[in-house]
XYZ file of C-alpha atoms in Angstrom:
708
model
C 0.000 0.000 0.000
C 1.355 3.397 -0.892
C 2.599 5.513 1.967
C 0.022 8.207 1.106
C -2.913 5.761 1.527
C -1.474 4.411 4.793
C -1.328 7.944 6.226
C -4.910 8.684 5.225
C -6.177 5.425 6.789
C -4.373 6.269 10.001
C -6.152 9.683 10.123
C -9.559 8.075 9.611
C -8.824 5.594 12.409
C -7.847 8.415 14.727
C -11.032 10.327 13.920
C -13.172 7.266 14.677
C -11.294 6.697 17.905
C -11.811 10.300 19.028
C -15.539 10.173 18.223
C -15.815 6.883 20.134
C -14.038 8.335 23.155
C -16.263 11.458 23.106
C -19.405 9.316 23.020
C -18.162 7.069 25.834
C -17.114 10.104 27.873
C -20.486 11.759 27.458
C -22.274 8.543 28.436
C -20.133 8.302 31.576
C -20.837 11.976 32.343
C -24.580 11.567 31.914
C -24.689 8.403 33.972
C -22.320 9.299 36.783
C -21.761 13.032 37.019
C -24.463 15.128 35.319
C -27.460 16.075 37.505
C -29.545 17.470 34.653
C -31.258 14.246 33.689
C -31.263 13.044 37.255
C -33.300 16.097 38.140
C -35.519 15.548 35.110
C -36.163 11.982 36.210
C -36.774 13.120 39.755
C -39.200 15.758 38.520
C -41.326 12.962 37.119
C -41.525 11.422 40.583
C -41.309 14.502 42.802
C -44.027 17.092 43.175
C -42.795 20.477 44.387
C -45.541 22.530 45.980
C -45.297 26.217 46.787
C -46.403 26.930 50.367
C -47.922 30.389 50.475
C -47.418 32.182 53.795
C -50.125 33.814 55.840
C -50.160 37.538 55.242
C -49.809 39.740 58.286
C -52.967 40.552 60.248
C -54.100 44.164 60.595
C -55.454 45.356 63.959
C -57.297 48.518 64.939
C -56.367 50.763 67.872
C -58.210 48.467 70.328
C -56.431 45.337 69.017
C -59.451 44.123 67.085
C -58.461 42.145 63.983
C -59.983 44.066 61.080
C -58.189 42.120 58.345
C -57.230 38.481 58.846
C -56.750 35.205 56.969
C -58.713 32.130 55.978
C -57.618 29.000 54.123
C -58.516 28.442 50.474
C -57.183 26.262 47.661
C -56.052 26.821 44.084
C -56.109 24.236 41.290
C -52.609 24.281 39.829
C -51.377 22.753 36.558
C -48.086 22.046 34.816
C -49.064 22.138 31.109
C -46.301 19.770 29.946
C -47.625 17.085 32.328
C -51.302 17.598 31.527
C -51.289 15.718 28.216
C -53.852 12.977 27.972
C -56.062 14.469 30.672
C -59.728 13.508 30.551
C -60.709 17.058 29.619
C -64.438 16.386 29.599
C -64.396 14.951 33.132
C -62.341 17.843 34.501
C -64.517 20.437 32.781
C -67.582 18.771 34.226
C -66.140 19.081 37.735
C -65.236 22.747 37.199
C -68.485 23.649 35.399
C -66.652 24.987 32.338
C -66.574 23.906 28.700
C -63.627 22.514 26.756
C -63.124 25.791 24.884
C -62.569 27.554 28.198
C -60.194 24.772 29.266
C -58.052 25.205 26.136
C -58.091 28.997 26.535
C -56.795 28.800 30.108
C -54.042 26.340 29.187
C -52.904 28.609 26.327
C -52.825 31.621 28.652
C -50.759 29.748 31.249
C -48.293 28.560 28.603
C -47.993 32.130 27.342
C -47.346 33.473 30.853
C -45.275 30.645 32.401
C -44.131 28.314 29.640
C -44.795 24.580 29.423
C -42.935 23.308 32.459
C -43.705 25.880 35.165
C -46.814 25.453 37.323
C -49.629 27.991 36.996
C -52.988 28.595 38.645
C -55.731 27.041 36.527
C -58.629 27.810 38.910
C -57.965 30.130 41.862
C -59.669 30.283 45.242
C -61.867 27.207 45.020
C -65.126 27.051 46.914
C -65.441 24.422 49.652
C -67.715 22.302 47.453
C -65.390 22.565 44.445
C -62.370 21.632 46.545
C -64.139 18.559 47.921
C -65.057 17.344 44.417
C -61.567 17.892 43.042
C -59.763 16.405 46.043
C -61.537 13.076 45.508
C -60.627 12.928 41.825
C -57.335 14.815 41.445
C -55.338 11.598 40.895
C -57.228 11.134 37.607
C -55.778 14.325 36.146
C -51.986 14.191 35.640
C -50.304 17.580 35.867
C -52.997 19.013 38.130
C -52.666 19.493 41.894
C -54.329 21.375 44.734
C -52.359 24.123 46.448
C -53.271 25.639 49.789
C -53.420 29.409 49.974
C -54.235 31.949 52.660
C -56.933 34.436 51.600
C -58.072 37.665 53.225
C -61.264 38.115 55.223
C -62.732 41.298 56.697
C -64.644 40.503 59.929
C -66.233 43.962 60.186
C -67.069 44.423 56.472
C -65.672 47.950 56.780
C -62.821 50.229 55.646
C -62.449 48.630 52.219
C -60.840 51.751 50.726
C -58.347 51.963 53.604
C -57.386 48.302 53.955
C -57.294 47.636 50.216
C -57.317 44.254 48.484
C -54.882 41.699 47.081
C -54.943 40.250 43.585
C -52.884 37.844 41.491
C -49.855 39.556 39.988
C -49.758 40.029 36.228
C -46.768 40.318 33.829
C -46.701 44.095 34.235
C -46.447 43.780 38.004
C -43.710 41.165 37.696
C -41.732 43.458 35.403
C -42.108 46.404 37.773
C -41.093 44.305 40.803
C -38.671 41.948 39.039
C -36.125 41.907 41.859
C -38.614 41.248 44.668
C -39.090 37.495 44.245
C -42.627 37.425 42.818
C -43.733 34.777 40.340
C -46.924 33.995 38.468
C -49.608 32.764 40.842
C -48.503 35.029 43.681
C -50.880 37.576 45.163
C -49.892 41.113 46.138
C -51.544 44.187 47.618
C -53.021 46.468 44.963
C -54.534 49.290 47.015
C -54.712 50.646 50.557
C -52.582 49.354 53.402
C -52.195 46.048 51.556
C -50.215 47.863 48.869
C -48.326 50.401 50.974
C -47.100 47.799 53.496
C -46.823 44.926 50.996
C -43.230 44.004 51.884
C -44.165 43.867 55.571
C -47.388 41.899 55.136
C -46.418 39.465 52.356
C -44.156 37.019 54.229
C -41.841 34.497 52.496
C -42.925 31.521 50.397
C -41.900 27.998 51.316
C -41.545 24.763 49.287
C -42.634 21.195 50.112
C -41.462 18.195 48.082
C -43.631 15.089 47.746
C -42.926 11.693 46.155
C -45.623 10.464 43.779
C -46.373 7.204 42.028
C -46.912 6.454 38.344
C -50.558 7.510 38.684
C -49.592 10.949 40.020
C -50.774 10.109 43.534
C -48.817 11.594 46.444
C -47.114 8.898 48.521
C -45.472 11.059 51.182
C -42.703 13.559 51.826
C -39.597 13.334 49.664
C -36.482 12.365 51.648
C -38.403 12.977 54.883
C -38.669 16.663 54.070
C -34.971 17.531 54.366
C -35.187 19.634 51.188
C -38.339 21.479 52.244
C -38.288 25.157 53.197
C -40.781 26.639 55.624
C -43.054 29.542 54.748
C -42.588 32.619 56.932
C -45.762 34.531 57.779
C -45.961 38.255 57.173
C -45.727 40.682 60.068
C -48.815 41.914 61.860
C -49.414 45.654 61.929
C -51.283 47.778 64.468
C -53.170 50.822 63.272
C -54.720 53.922 64.817
C -58.017 53.097 63.089
C -61.113 52.812 65.303
C -63.242 50.249 63.489
C -66.429 51.132 65.392
C -66.007 54.813 64.465
C -65.322 53.758 60.869
C -68.517 51.690 60.795
C -70.595 54.590 62.130
C -69.103 56.909 59.514
C -69.936 54.481 56.704
C -73.454 54.138 58.077
C -74.006 57.926 58.243
C -72.624 58.357 54.713
C -74.773 55.637 53.139
C -76.621 56.888 50.044
C -74.348 59.911 49.933
C -71.152 60.860 48.130
C -68.234 62.277 50.077
C -65.803 61.472 52.847
C -65.004 61.673 56.555
C -61.451 61.837 57.914
C -60.725 61.923 61.648
C -57.268 62.295 63.228
C -55.851 62.081 66.745
C -54.162 65.525 66.975
C -51.605 64.352 69.532
C -50.197 61.524 67.397
C -51.329 62.134 63.812
C -52.974 58.700 63.854
C -55.963 58.463 61.499
C -59.008 57.310 63.479
C -61.253 56.806 60.470
C -61.176 57.449 56.745
C -64.613 56.985 55.233
C -65.162 57.205 51.494
C -68.735 57.135 50.238
C -70.066 55.251 48.461
C -67.966 52.371 49.685
C -68.161 48.600 49.227
C -67.994 45.478 51.337
C -64.300 44.484 51.119
C -65.234 40.791 51.257
C -66.686 41.379 47.786
C -63.103 41.352 46.449
C -62.120 37.968 47.863
C -62.985 34.484 46.683
C -63.460 32.890 43.292
C -65.696 35.683 41.951
C -63.157 38.434 42.660
C -62.511 39.343 39.008
C -66.191 39.602 38.178
C -66.918 41.687 41.257
C -63.956 43.944 40.566
C -65.293 44.606 37.072
C -68.724 45.445 38.529
C -67.197 47.961 40.929
C -64.940 49.441 38.276
C -67.891 50.137 35.970
C -70.142 51.484 38.735
C -70.895 55.207 38.033
C -70.721 55.826 41.794
C -66.968 55.025 41.711
C -66.888 53.066 44.985
C -63.227 52.113 44.480
C -62.134 55.764 44.845
C -60.776 56.839 48.216
C -62.337 60.292 48.295
C -60.532 61.225 51.502
C -57.155 61.073 49.794
C -57.487 61.112 46.005
C -60.251 63.651 45.302
C -59.732 67.418 45.123
C -62.237 69.726 46.777
C -62.521 73.475 47.170
C -62.593 73.689 50.993
C -65.017 76.622 51.092
C -65.380 78.597 54.311
C -63.318 76.113 56.330
C -60.341 77.787 54.614
C -61.253 81.074 56.318
C -59.508 79.785 59.444
C -56.186 79.803 57.555
C -56.881 83.232 56.008
C -57.727 84.590 59.469
C -54.549 83.180 61.046
C -52.367 84.726 58.323
C -54.213 88.060 58.532
C -53.772 88.302 62.319
C -50.112 87.286 62.071
C -49.352 89.842 59.349
C -51.222 92.545 61.248
C -53.602 93.549 58.458
C -56.394 93.034 61.040
C -56.677 92.616 64.782
C -59.413 91.170 66.966
C -61.237 94.520 67.080
C -61.192 95.114 63.313
C -64.758 95.310 61.998
C -66.131 94.960 58.502
C -69.627 95.899 57.359
C -71.483 93.565 55.035
C -74.572 94.897 53.195
C -75.154 91.452 51.673
C -72.145 91.402 49.363
C -68.436 92.288 49.278
C -67.937 95.918 48.289
C -64.143 95.911 47.914
C -63.939 94.874 44.264
C -67.015 96.532 42.774
C -68.448 93.280 41.458
C -70.815 92.509 44.333
C -69.085 89.177 44.809
C -68.858 87.173 46.918
C -72.327 87.426 48.439
C -72.927 87.288 52.211
C -75.600 85.204 53.909
C -75.818 87.512 56.941
C -75.853 91.297 56.799
C -74.260 93.338 59.581
C -71.020 94.537 61.123
C -68.616 91.827 62.288
C -65.420 91.699 64.326
C -63.057 88.734 63.982
C -64.794 86.333 66.385
C -68.281 86.978 65.020
C -66.998 86.852 61.440
C -65.775 83.308 62.106
C -68.956 82.387 63.986
C -71.254 83.581 61.177
C -68.842 82.804 58.316
C -68.966 86.321 56.888
C -67.608 86.389 53.326
C -66.992 90.140 53.268
C -64.768 90.018 56.340
C -62.375 87.392 54.986
C -62.416 88.842 51.482
C -61.249 92.093 53.079
C -58.490 90.269 54.987
C -57.276 88.463 51.857
C -57.304 91.637 49.748
C -55.294 93.501 52.381
C -52.739 90.672 52.481
C -52.227 90.882 48.713
C -51.947 94.674 48.888
C -49.348 94.817 51.681
C -46.807 97.535 50.947
C -43.844 95.254 51.661
C -44.657 93.298 48.501
C -43.878 94.985 45.150
C -46.624 93.112 43.264
C -49.601 90.822 43.678
C -47.397 87.966 42.436
C -44.915 88.371 45.270
C -47.687 88.899 47.834
C -49.238 85.629 46.702
C -45.887 83.904 47.253
C -45.812 85.322 50.787
C -49.337 84.035 51.469
C -48.441 80.606 50.111
C -45.451 80.255 52.445
C -47.872 80.378 55.366
C -50.421 78.084 53.689
C -47.815 75.497 52.749
C -46.695 75.277 56.389
C -50.220 74.030 57.168
C -49.624 71.045 54.889
C -51.597 72.526 51.993
C -50.601 72.455 48.334
C -48.438 69.331 48.601
C -48.689 65.693 49.626
C -48.654 65.142 53.358
C -47.090 61.684 53.050
C -49.983 59.578 54.372
C -49.162 55.854 54.409
C -51.607 55.022 51.636
C -50.995 54.994 47.873
C -52.287 57.533 45.335
C -52.386 60.592 47.614
C -52.986 63.856 45.701
C -51.160 67.175 46.130
C -53.950 69.715 46.295
C -53.313 73.260 45.040
C -52.503 76.576 46.654
C -52.266 78.632 43.437
C -49.343 80.813 42.403
C -49.385 83.725 39.960
C -48.513 81.367 37.111
C -51.888 79.660 37.547
C -53.604 82.924 36.511
C -51.490 84.214 33.617
C -53.493 82.379 30.983
C -56.749 83.815 32.321
C -55.707 87.357 33.267
C -52.413 87.966 31.494
C -49.043 88.746 33.077
C -50.494 91.470 35.304
C -52.858 90.201 37.990
C -54.696 92.124 40.693
C -56.059 91.124 44.113
C -59.653 91.291 42.884
C -58.823 88.665 40.245
C -58.135 86.237 43.079
C -60.730 87.275 45.657
C -62.689 84.000 45.574
C -59.639 82.278 47.115
C -60.426 84.191 50.320
C -63.447 81.982 50.988
C -61.827 78.709 49.899
C -63.101 78.667 46.352
C -61.491 79.826 43.104
C -58.418 77.736 42.419
C -57.891 76.578 46.018
C -57.965 72.780 46.100
C -57.378 70.442 49.029
C -57.877 66.809 49.879
C -60.059 66.028 52.866
C -57.130 64.574 54.822
C -55.352 67.919 54.373
C -58.383 69.739 55.762
C -58.567 67.374 58.755
C -54.862 68.022 59.309
C -55.507 71.803 59.344
C -58.043 71.210 62.124
C -55.409 69.164 63.964
C -52.867 71.990 63.611
C -55.295 74.565 65.019
C -56.116 72.184 67.880
C -52.383 71.833 68.666
C -51.769 75.581 68.206
C -49.221 75.258 65.454
C -47.803 71.745 65.095
C -48.708 68.309 63.724
C -47.457 64.829 63.002
C -47.951 63.562 59.457
C -51.330 61.771 59.360
C -50.832 58.020 59.220
C -52.636 54.750 59.855
C -49.977 52.364 61.136
C -48.666 52.895 64.656
C -46.412 49.848 65.005
C -45.209 46.690 63.268
C -44.785 43.468 65.235
C -41.182 42.354 65.213
C -39.892 45.842 64.528
C -39.839 48.354 61.694
C -36.938 46.789 59.775
C -37.564 48.917 56.664
C -37.869 52.209 58.558
C -41.356 52.805 57.162
C -42.660 54.517 60.312
C -39.807 56.947 60.915
C -41.475 59.791 58.999
C -44.458 59.682 61.359
C -42.362 60.426 64.450
C -41.233 63.843 63.199
C -43.072 66.874 64.612
C -43.841 69.569 62.019
C -44.475 73.220 62.816
C -46.336 75.967 61.027
C -44.565 79.179 60.080
C -42.570 80.392 63.089
C -44.033 83.906 62.757
C -47.456 82.707 63.952
C -47.754 83.329 67.737
C -49.786 81.067 70.024
C -52.283 83.801 70.874
C -53.405 83.867 67.222
C -54.432 80.215 67.498
C -56.276 81.039 70.722
C -58.256 83.748 68.894
C -59.166 81.404 66.042
C -60.250 78.756 68.558
C -62.510 81.363 70.201
C -64.201 81.989 66.873
C -64.528 78.282 66.074
C -66.064 77.596 69.477
C -68.575 80.363 68.776
C -69.481 78.651 65.473
C -70.962 75.753 67.452
C -72.238 77.684 70.466
C -74.247 80.367 68.644
C -73.047 80.526 65.040
C -73.696 78.578 61.848
C -73.360 75.088 63.425
C -75.436 75.622 66.570
C -77.556 72.530 65.835
C -74.436 70.380 66.170
C -73.695 71.478 69.740
C -73.200 68.722 72.346
C -73.927 69.952 75.917
C -70.976 68.308 77.677
C -68.373 68.543 74.864
C -66.763 71.828 73.814
C -66.436 71.621 70.028
C -64.499 74.112 67.906
C -65.669 73.956 64.292
C -66.033 75.734 60.984
C -68.766 75.211 58.406
C -68.320 75.485 54.657
C -70.799 75.675 51.778
C -69.101 75.244 48.404
C -70.632 76.288 45.106
C -69.732 74.109 42.150
C -70.520 74.009 38.454
C -70.391 71.455 35.685
C -69.904 72.890 32.192
C -71.296 76.187 33.380
C -74.392 74.679 34.971
C -74.874 75.202 38.702
C -74.946 72.003 40.767
C -76.176 71.593 44.362
C -73.718 72.902 46.950
C -71.133 70.736 48.676
C -71.463 70.596 52.466
C -68.224 70.922 54.495
C -67.363 70.940 58.172
C -64.029 70.883 59.992
C -63.711 70.631 63.776
C -61.808 69.375 66.801
C -62.845 68.479 70.362
C -62.665 68.945 73.234
C -61.062 72.371 73.098
C -58.878 72.152 76.202
C -57.496 68.670 75.515
C -58.165 67.844 71.844
C -58.525 64.127 71.157
C -60.132 64.198 67.722
C -59.859 66.475 64.690
C -62.331 65.810 61.899
C -63.330 66.944 58.417
C -66.526 65.979 56.564
C -67.603 66.559 52.956
C -71.020 65.586 51.570
C -71.177 66.346 47.867
C -74.144 68.108 46.238
C -76.206 68.150 49.404
C -76.821 71.439 51.270
C -75.149 74.047 53.456
C -72.289 72.919 55.676
C -74.335 73.532 58.811
C -77.202 71.320 57.616
C -75.419 68.093 56.633
C -71.669 67.868 57.273
C -71.743 69.530 60.726
C -74.361 67.190 62.300
C -72.548 64.150 60.873
C -69.252 65.374 62.357
C -70.858 66.015 65.759
C -72.213 62.452 65.854
C -68.761 61.090 65.026
C -67.173 63.228 67.755
C -69.679 62.032 70.337
C -69.181 58.399 69.357
C -65.408 58.666 69.697
C -65.306 60.657 72.934
C -68.267 59.042 74.717
C -68.261 55.625 73.014
C -71.928 55.933 72.021
C -74.649 58.255 70.742
C -76.571 59.263 73.869
C -80.133 60.353 74.464
C -83.268 60.180 72.290
C -82.609 63.486 70.501
C -79.113 62.515 69.407
C -80.217 59.005 68.443
C -82.968 60.567 66.325
C -80.311 62.714 64.622
C -78.267 59.586 63.902
C -81.301 57.924 62.332
C -82.156 61.061 60.375
C -78.762 61.393 58.729
C -78.421 57.682 58.130
C -81.639 57.817 56.081
C -80.922 61.047 54.206
C -80.202 60.549 50.510
C -77.892 62.871 48.585
C -76.942 61.458 45.200
C -75.398 64.088 42.865
C -77.635 64.761 39.829
C -74.885 63.878 37.340
C -74.315 60.573 39.095
C -78.034 59.823 39.105
C -78.131 60.396 35.355
C -75.173 58.066 34.815
C -76.797 55.354 36.955
C -80.103 55.707 35.106
C -78.329 55.419 31.751
C -76.434 52.324 32.864
C -79.602 50.717 34.220
C -81.398 51.444 30.948
C -78.640 49.778 28.929
C -78.682 46.819 31.303
C -82.447 46.359 30.881
C -82.077 46.603 27.107
C -79.391 43.928 27.129
C -81.502 41.651 29.350
C -84.493 42.068 27.038
C -82.346 41.215 24.036
C -81.156 38.082 25.803
C -84.772 37.108 26.512
C -85.661 37.572 22.859
C -82.728 35.409 21.794
C -83.732 32.702 24.291
C -87.278 32.672 22.965
C -86.169 32.582 19.332
C -83.806 29.695 20.071
C -86.626 27.893 21.844
C -88.918 28.317 18.837
C -86.287 26.984 16.463
C -85.718 23.986 18.718
C -89.419 23.186 19.167
C -90.316 23.906 15.526
C -92.827 26.726 16.134
C -95.013 27.627 13.177
C -95.501 31.122 11.798
C -98.961 31.163 13.403
C -97.383 30.381 16.797
C -94.976 33.268 16.353
C -97.830 35.681 15.676
C -99.507 34.636 18.911
C -96.332 34.992 20.963
C -96.613 37.211 24.020
C -94.865 40.606 23.500
C -91.722 41.313 25.475
C -92.022 43.962 28.143
C -90.018 47.106 27.393
C -89.261 49.383 30.352
C -92.399 48.313 32.158
C -94.753 48.840 29.133
C -96.522 45.919 27.502
C -98.337 46.559 24.168
C -102.084 45.951 24.112
C -102.968 42.398 23.048
C -105.578 39.720 23.045
C -105.069 37.438 26.028
C -103.775 34.067 24.963
C -102.437 31.158 26.887
C -98.691 31.136 26.527
C -95.745 29.406 28.143
C -94.199 31.293 31.034
C -91.092 33.218 29.997
C -88.315 32.838 32.566
C -87.432 36.062 34.357
C -84.257 37.845 33.407
C -81.399 36.801 35.649
C -80.891 39.293 38.447
C -77.344 40.538 38.738
C -76.010 40.321 42.254
C -75.285 43.746 43.674
C -72.136 44.605 45.603
C -72.282 43.964 49.311
C -71.662 46.556 51.973
C -72.719 50.162 52.115
C -72.924 51.197 48.491
C -74.973 54.202 47.446
C -78.188 53.289 45.664
C -80.815 55.311 43.911
C -83.978 56.023 45.899
C -87.483 55.692 44.546
C -88.589 58.337 42.062
C -89.602 60.866 44.663
C -88.135 64.226 43.725
C -89.249 65.655 47.036
C -86.352 63.862 48.665
C -83.953 66.065 46.765
C -85.512 69.419 47.681
C -83.394 71.468 50.037
C -85.092 71.913 53.364
C -83.761 75.422 53.988
C -81.239 78.003 52.867
């Protein structure tokens, strides 16, 4: 054989030898050293179950559990292991069709992939769990996972406590470094969201050995590879759940809010938003459906109106104007202003006054005289030390901002709004670069461009009660096990109003506010053995130039000498502040300070304001429109059901002519009576639980204002 051919044969032999050695080496590696296929084999025999921890419990100020846990179960599936499942049998157990089954599997594969477990049916009912638990071995790839779900024993404070919901891809992307995975639940609103990292706890894992029929045989390796779930931390709040319940009761069939604060600590005692909802409505297997119902409700029950809605504060803002005026020296306690029924200082006759006469400072507060505080505000903007209205407005705003107005306070709830104490820039578009005090005069009485949240207004009452200082309003007082994230540090810092304001100015304002309740605009809200300092507010509002019913405001604190509660109330589109908001606030004050509503007269007042109905006209129109569309849809469904029934039973044309007409909005066309099959009633949609505003009967008299 030629040398050349011998060399080439040797090369081929070497190549074959190398390939053989590589194959043998890889076989040895796979059999003896590699864990990849060992794990894959083990995964066929081992079931790894996520153990979801109990979320932390939330307590009120009296250590009552207002948000706790109950046990529920999810049906979990690994799509790659669910091949060959008896789909029809499983769908029959779950009361779904095969199309829905395929849709859910596709969604889980899209979110998690083929080999990761996902939640096929969350939060099973007791009956559903029992049925599935008996038959789960028949469905490879499916398993039951225990989960802790939230319950609300008092059915109250839904907007404050918030709710949890399964995380979606957007949430996972936003919180990618926080250990969440598909199937986890997280707080979406309220305290659940703000204190999520405190309440959530840490997931655990349990490993089970299973047989060739997917049945669990016991713990894998006696549980040495298991990790324990760590429960979330409990938190203690300043909330008084009984006060919260009374507030929600008084605000039923109304739109507005109540916020009460402990002036000494800044702890929020109640935060009522009306209309509200039963928070248990957003737990359980129907959570998504119920959430959609609430989201589409024209009454917007998911809004926390105490924190996320702007309001013109009306005459309650006169307390701030008065404090600044006394401090700057543009008035003193003896300064008097005459009111002929309107403000004369700007030549427009606006704003109007409800009471004619001559008022000093105390009586101006007591009777809420518009002319007096318009005069004070105008003098502040015309002070000689300021070269222009713009700079004078800046000087006014420095004082106002020190009261926590015009910016977020930092309440421990999400979505807090800033409010607005306007600057000159807010008026340039309307009045040009040169503005004058009379352009801004409506700010003097808390209207114009002044905007606050109700928690800001309650905080102003707290500041006046404390004579110039406050702690940031907050709900959580302490966290069991310690505040490892430092979330409560901000609520231990004492804030002060502008240092130029002397204590005697606060005393003078308190004198006027006490007179409001003793003989002024809120005399009906007086409580014989409690000294209340308050200020009413009646706020005009318009929608597209059309006048709407006034908003009713009241801010107060009590008792004067040792304030224990500061409160603000808004009832939208209702009446004067003295007629609605003030009585509601006085009932809340009595409940908190005396632990009950006492005496037949006060109990009658409680009943009266519980039964009063104030639904804003625009909201009533939206509800009526939605109800009309709902009835139309239900009627269409009835028609379709009847047509399908006729096709199935083979009705003749003569039968169709004799068919009973469908009722439209309560009107049935005239007809000759004939014997017909009974048409099933339209299914009634379950309404949200809890205290949700509802429309009254069509009695317009209920909406007439009882007095000026």
